[in-house]
Short mmCIF file of N, CA and C in Angstrom, two decimals:
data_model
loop_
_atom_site.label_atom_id
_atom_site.label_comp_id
_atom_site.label_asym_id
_atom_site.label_seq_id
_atom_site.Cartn_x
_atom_site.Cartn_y
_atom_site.Cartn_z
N UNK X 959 -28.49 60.74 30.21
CA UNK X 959 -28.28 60.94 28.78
C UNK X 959 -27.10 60.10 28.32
N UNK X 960 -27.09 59.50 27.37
CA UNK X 960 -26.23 58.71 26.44
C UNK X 960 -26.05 59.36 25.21
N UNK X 961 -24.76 59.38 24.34
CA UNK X 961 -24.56 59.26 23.20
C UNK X 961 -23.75 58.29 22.72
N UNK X 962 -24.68 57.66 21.99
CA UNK X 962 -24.01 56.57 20.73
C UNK X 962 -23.44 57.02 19.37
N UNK X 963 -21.91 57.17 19.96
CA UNK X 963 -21.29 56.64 18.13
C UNK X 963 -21.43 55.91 16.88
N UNK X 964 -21.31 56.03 15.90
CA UNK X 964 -21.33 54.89 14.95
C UNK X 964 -20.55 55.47 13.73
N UNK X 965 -20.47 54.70 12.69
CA UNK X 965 -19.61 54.80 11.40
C UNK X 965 -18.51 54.82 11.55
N UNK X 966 -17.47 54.16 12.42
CA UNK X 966 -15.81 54.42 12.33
C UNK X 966 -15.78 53.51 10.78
N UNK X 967 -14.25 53.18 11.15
CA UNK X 967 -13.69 51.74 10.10
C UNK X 967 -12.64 51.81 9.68
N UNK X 968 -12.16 51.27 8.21
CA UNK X 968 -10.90 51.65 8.29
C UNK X 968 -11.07 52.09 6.53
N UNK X 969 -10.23 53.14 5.76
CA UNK X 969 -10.88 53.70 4.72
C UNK X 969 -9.40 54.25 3.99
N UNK X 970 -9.07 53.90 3.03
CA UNK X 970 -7.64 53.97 2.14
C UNK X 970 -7.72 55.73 2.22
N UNK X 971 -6.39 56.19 1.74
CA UNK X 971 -6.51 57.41 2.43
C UNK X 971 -7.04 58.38 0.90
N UNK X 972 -7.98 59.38 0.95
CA UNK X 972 -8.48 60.38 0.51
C UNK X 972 -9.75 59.70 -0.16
N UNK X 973 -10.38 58.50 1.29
CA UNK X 973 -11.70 58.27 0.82
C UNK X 973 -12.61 58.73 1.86
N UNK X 974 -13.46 58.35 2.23
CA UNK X 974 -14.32 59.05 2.82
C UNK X 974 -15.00 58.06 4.15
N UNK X 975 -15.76 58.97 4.71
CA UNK X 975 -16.60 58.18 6.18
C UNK X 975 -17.52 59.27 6.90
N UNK X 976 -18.47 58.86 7.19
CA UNK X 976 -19.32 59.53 7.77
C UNK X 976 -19.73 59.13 9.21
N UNK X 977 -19.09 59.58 10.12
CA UNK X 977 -19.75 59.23 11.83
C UNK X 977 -21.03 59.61 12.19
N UNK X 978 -22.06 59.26 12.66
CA UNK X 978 -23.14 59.39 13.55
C UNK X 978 -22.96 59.79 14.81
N UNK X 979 -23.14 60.63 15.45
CA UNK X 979 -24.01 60.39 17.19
C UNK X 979 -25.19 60.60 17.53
N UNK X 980 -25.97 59.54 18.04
CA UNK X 980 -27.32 60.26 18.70
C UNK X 980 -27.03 59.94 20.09
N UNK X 981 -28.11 61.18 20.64
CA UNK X 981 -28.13 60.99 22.14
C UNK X 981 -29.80 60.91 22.69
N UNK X 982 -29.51 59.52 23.34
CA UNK X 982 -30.81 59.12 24.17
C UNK X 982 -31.17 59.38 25.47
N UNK X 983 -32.27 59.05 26.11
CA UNK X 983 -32.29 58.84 27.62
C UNK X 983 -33.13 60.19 27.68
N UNK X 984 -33.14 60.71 29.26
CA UNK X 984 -33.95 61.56 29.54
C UNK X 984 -32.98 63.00 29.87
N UNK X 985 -33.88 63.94 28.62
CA UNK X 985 -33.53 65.21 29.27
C UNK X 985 -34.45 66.05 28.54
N UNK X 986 -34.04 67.31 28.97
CA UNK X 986 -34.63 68.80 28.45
C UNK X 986 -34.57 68.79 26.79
N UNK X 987 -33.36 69.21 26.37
CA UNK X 987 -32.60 69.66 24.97
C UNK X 987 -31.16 69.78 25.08
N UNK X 988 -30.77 69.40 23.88
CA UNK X 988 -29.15 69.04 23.72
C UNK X 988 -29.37 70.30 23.11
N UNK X 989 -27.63 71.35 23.47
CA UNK X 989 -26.85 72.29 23.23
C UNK X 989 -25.91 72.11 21.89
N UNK X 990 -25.19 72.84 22.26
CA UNK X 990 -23.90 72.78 21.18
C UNK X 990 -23.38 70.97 21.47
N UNK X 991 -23.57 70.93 20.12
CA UNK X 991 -22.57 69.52 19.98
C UNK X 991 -21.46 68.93 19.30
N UNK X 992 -20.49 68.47 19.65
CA UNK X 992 -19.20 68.57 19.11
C UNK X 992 -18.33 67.11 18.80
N UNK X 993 -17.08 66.71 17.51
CA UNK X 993 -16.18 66.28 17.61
C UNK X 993 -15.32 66.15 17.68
N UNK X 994 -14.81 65.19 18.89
CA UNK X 994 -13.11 65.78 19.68
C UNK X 994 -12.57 64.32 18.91
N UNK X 995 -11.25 63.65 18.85
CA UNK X 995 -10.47 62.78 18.42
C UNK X 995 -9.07 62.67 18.80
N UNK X 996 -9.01 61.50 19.23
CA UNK X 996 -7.68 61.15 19.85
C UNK X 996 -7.02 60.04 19.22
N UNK X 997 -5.43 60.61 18.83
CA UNK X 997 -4.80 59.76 18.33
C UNK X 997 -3.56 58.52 19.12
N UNK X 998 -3.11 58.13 18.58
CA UNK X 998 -2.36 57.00 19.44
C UNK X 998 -1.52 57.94 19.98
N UNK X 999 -0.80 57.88 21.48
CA UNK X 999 0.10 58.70 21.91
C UNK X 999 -0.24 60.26 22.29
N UNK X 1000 -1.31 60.95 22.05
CA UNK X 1000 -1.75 61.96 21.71
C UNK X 1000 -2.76 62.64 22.80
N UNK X 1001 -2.90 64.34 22.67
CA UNK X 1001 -4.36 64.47 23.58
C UNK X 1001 -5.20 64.38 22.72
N UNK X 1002 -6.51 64.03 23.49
CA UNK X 1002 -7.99 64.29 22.71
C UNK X 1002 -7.94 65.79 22.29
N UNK X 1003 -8.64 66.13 21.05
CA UNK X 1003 -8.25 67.62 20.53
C UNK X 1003 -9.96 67.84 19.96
N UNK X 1004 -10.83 68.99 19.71
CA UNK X 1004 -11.46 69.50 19.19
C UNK X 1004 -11.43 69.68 17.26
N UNK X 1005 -12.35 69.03 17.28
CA UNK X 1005 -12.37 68.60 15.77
C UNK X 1005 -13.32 69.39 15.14
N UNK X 1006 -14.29 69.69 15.50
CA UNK X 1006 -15.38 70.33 15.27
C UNK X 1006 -16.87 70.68 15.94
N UNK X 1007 -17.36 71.92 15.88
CA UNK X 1007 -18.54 71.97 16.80
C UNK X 1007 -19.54 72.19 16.25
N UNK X 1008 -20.92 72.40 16.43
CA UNK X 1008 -22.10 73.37 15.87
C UNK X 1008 -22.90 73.47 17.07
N UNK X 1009 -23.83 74.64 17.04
CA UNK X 1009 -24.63 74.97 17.89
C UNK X 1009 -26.21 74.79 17.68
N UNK X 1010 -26.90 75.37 18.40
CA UNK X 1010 -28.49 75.09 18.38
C UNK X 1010 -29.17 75.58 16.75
N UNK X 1011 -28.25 76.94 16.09
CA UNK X 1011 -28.28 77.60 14.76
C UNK X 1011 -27.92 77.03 14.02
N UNK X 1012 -27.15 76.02 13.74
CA UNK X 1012 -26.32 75.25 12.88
C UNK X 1012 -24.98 76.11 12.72
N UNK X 1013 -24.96 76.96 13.19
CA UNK X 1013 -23.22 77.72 13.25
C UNK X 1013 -22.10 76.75 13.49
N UNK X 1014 -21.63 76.23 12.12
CA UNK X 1014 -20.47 75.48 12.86
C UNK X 1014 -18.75 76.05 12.88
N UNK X 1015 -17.80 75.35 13.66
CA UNK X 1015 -16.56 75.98 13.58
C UNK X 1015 -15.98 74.61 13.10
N UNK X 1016 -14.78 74.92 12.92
CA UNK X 1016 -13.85 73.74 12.53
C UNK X 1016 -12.11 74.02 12.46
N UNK X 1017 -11.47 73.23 13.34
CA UNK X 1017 -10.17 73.30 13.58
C UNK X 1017 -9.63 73.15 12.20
N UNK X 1018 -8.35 74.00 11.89
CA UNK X 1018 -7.61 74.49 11.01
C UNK X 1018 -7.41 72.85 9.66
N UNK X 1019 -7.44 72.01 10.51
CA UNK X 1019 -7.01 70.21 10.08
C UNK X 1019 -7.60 69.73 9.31
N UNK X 1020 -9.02 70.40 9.78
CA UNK X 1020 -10.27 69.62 8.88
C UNK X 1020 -10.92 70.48 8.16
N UNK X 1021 -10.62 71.74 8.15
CA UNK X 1021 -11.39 72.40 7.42
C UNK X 1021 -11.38 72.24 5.62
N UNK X 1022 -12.28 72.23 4.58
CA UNK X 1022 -12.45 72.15 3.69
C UNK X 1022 -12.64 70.62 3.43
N UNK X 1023 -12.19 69.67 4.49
CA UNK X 1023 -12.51 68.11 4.21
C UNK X 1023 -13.74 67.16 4.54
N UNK X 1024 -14.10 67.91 6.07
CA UNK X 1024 -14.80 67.71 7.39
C UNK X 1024 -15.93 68.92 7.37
N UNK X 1025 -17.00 68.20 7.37
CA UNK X 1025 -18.64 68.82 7.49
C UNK X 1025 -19.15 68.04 8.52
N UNK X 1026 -19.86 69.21 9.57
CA UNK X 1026 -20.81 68.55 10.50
C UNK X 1026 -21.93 69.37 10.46
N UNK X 1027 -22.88 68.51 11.25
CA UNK X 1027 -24.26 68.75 10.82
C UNK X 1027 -24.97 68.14 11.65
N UNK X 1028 -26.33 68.44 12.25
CA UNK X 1028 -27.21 68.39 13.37
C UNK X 1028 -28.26 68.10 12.52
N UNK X 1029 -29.44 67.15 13.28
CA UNK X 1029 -30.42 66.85 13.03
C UNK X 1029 -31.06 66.65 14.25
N UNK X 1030 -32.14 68.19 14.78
CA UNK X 1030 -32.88 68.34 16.05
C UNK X 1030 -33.91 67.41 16.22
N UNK X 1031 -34.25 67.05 15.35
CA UNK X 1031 -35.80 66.24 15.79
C UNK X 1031 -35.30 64.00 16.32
N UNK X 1032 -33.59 63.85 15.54
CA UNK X 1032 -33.19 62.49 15.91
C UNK X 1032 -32.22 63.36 17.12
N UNK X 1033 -31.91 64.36 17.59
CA UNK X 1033 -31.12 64.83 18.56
C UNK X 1033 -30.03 63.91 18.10
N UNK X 1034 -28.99 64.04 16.56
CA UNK X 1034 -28.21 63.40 16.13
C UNK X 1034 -27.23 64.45 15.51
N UNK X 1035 -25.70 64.23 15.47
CA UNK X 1035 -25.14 64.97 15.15
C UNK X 1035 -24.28 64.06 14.12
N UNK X 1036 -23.91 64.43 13.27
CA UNK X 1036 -23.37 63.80 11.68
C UNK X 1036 -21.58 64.84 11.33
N UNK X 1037 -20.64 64.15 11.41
CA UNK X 1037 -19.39 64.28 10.56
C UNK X 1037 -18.93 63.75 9.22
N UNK X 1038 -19.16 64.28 8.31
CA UNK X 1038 -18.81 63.94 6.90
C UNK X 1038 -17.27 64.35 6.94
N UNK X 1039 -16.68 63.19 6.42
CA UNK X 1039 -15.30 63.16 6.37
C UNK X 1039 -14.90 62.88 5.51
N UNK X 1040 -14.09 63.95 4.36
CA UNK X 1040 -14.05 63.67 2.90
C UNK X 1040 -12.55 63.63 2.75
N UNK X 1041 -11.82 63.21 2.18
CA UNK X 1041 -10.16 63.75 1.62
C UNK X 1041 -9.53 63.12 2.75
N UNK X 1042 -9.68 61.89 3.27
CA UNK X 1042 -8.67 61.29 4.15
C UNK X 1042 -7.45 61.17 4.43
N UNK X 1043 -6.78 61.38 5.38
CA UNK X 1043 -5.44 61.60 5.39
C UNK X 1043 -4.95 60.60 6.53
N UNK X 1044 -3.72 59.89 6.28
CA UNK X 1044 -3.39 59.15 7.66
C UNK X 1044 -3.32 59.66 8.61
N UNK X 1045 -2.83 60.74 8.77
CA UNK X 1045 -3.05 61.43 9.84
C UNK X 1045 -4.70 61.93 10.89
N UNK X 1046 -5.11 61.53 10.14
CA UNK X 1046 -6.65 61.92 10.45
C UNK X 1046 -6.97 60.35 11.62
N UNK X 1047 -6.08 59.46 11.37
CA UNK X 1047 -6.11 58.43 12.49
C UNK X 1047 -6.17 58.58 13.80
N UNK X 1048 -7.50 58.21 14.54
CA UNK X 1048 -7.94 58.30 15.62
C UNK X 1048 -9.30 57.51 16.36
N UNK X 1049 -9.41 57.65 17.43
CA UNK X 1049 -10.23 57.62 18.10
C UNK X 1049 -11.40 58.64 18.06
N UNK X 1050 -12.58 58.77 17.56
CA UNK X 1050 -13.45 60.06 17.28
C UNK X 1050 -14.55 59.87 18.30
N UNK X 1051 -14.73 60.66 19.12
CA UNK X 1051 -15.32 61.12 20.02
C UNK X 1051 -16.57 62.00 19.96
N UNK X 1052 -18.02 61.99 20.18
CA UNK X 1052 -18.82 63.22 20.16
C UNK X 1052 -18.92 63.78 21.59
N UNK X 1053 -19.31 64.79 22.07
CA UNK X 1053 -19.69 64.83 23.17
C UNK X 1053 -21.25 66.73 23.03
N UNK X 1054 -21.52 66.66 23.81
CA UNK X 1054 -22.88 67.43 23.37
C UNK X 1054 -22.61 68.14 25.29
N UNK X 1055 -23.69 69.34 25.43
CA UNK X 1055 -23.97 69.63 26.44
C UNK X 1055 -25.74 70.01 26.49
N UNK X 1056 -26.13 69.54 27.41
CA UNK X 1056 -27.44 69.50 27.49
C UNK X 1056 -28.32 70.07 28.90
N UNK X 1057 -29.43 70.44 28.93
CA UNK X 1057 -30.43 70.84 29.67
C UNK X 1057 -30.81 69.33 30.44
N UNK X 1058 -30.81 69.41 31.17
CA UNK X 1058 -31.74 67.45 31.90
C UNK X 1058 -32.79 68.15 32.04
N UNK X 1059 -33.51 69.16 32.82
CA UNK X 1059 -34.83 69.57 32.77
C UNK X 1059 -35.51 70.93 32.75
N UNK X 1060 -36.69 71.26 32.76
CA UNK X 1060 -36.75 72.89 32.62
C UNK X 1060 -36.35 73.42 33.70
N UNK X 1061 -36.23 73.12 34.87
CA UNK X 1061 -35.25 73.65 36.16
C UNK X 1061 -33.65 74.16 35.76
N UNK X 1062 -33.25 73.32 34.80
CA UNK X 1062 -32.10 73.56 34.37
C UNK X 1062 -31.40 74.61 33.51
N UNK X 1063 -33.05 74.28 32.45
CA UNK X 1063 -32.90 75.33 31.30
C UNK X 1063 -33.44 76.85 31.74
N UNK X 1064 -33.88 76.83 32.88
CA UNK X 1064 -34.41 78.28 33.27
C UNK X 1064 -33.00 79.07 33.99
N UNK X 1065 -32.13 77.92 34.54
CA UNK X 1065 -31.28 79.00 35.36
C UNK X 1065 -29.50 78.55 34.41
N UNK X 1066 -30.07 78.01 33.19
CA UNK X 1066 -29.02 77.99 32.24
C UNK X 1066 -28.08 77.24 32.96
N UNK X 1067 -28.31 76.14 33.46
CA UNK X 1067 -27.49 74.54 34.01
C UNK X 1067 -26.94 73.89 33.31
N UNK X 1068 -26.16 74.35 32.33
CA UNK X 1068 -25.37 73.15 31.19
C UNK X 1068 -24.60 71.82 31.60
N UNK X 1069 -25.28 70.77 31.33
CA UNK X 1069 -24.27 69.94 32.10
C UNK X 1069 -23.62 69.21 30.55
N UNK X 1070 -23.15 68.16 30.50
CA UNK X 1070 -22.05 67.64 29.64
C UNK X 1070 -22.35 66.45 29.65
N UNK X 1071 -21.83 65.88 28.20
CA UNK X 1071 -21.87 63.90 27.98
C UNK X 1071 -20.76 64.17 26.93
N UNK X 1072 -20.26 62.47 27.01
CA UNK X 1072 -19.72 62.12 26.29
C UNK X 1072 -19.97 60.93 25.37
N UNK X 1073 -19.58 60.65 24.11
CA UNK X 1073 -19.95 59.28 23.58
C UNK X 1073 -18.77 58.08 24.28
N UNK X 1074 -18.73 56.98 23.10
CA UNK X 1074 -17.77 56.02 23.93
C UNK X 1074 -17.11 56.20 23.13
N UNK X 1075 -16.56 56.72 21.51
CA UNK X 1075 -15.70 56.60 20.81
C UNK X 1075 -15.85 55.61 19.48
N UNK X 1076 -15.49 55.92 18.46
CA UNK X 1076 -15.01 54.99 16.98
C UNK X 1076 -14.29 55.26 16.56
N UNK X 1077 -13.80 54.49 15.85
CA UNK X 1077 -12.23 54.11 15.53
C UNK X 1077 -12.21 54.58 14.02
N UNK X 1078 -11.38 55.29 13.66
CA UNK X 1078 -11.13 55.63 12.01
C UNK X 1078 -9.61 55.52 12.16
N UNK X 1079 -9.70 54.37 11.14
CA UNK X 1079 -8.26 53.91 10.46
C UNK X 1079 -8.12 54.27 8.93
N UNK X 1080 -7.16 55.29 8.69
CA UNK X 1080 -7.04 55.77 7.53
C UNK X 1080 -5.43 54.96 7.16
N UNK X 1081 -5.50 53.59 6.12
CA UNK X 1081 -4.40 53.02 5.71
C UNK X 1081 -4.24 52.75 4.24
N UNK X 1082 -3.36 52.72 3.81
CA UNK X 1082 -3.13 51.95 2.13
C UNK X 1082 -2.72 51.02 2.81
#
C-alpha cells in the first residue's frame, strides 16, 4: 500500500489550501485515516483524524479552520485548510491504517502507512 500526497505550496497567511491523499496498491480496506505535520525544528504532531463513519476529531490548532473528509470509493482522504496562519508551517503528512487481506480483517490485523509528505508554506 502507498499513499500519495498532493496540494502543498506556499499561500499568504489567512488563505487557503486543500491537501489530497490517496492510497494505492493492494489491500483489503483502509481504516481510520489521518493528518500528522511537522514543523522545522519540531515533532510530527496529529492534526486531524476520521474514521470508517466519517467521525472526525481535530487538535485544539485547527479546529474551526481545518476540515477533513474521506472519499471511500477513491480510498482518498481530503484536508481543507481555511484561515492560514504562519504558524500552520509544515511538513503535512497523511498516514491511514489498513486491512492487506480478509485474513487480516477477520482477526482485526491493523497494519499502518504512511504518505511522503507536502510542504505548506504560509508567508506574506
Amino acid at each position: 500500500v502507498q499513499l500519495q500526497a498532493s496540494g502543498g505550496g506556499s499561500v499568504q497567511p489567512g488563505g487557503s489550501l486543500r491537501l489530497s491523499c490517496a492510497a494505492s496498491g493492494r489491500f483489503f480496506s483502509i481504516d481510520d485515516m489521518r493528518w500528522y505535520r511537522q514543523a522545522p525544528g519540531k515533532q510530527r504532531e496529529l492534526v486531524a483524524s476520521i474514521d470508517t463513519g466519517y467521525m472526525t476529531k481535530y487538535e485544539d490548532f485547527v479546529k474551526g479552520r481545518f476540515t477533513i473528509s474521506r472519499d471511500h470509493a477513491k480510498n482518498t482522504v481530503y484536508l481543507q485548510m481555511d484561515s492560514l496562519k504562519p504558524q500552520d508551517t509544515a511538513v503535512y503528512y497523511c498516514n491511514a491504517d489498513y486491512y492487506k487481506d480478509t485474513e487480516d480483517r477477520a482477526i482485526n490485523n491493523l497494519l499502518e502507512v504512511w504518505g511522503q509528505g507536502t510542504l505548506v508554506t504560509v508567508s506574506s
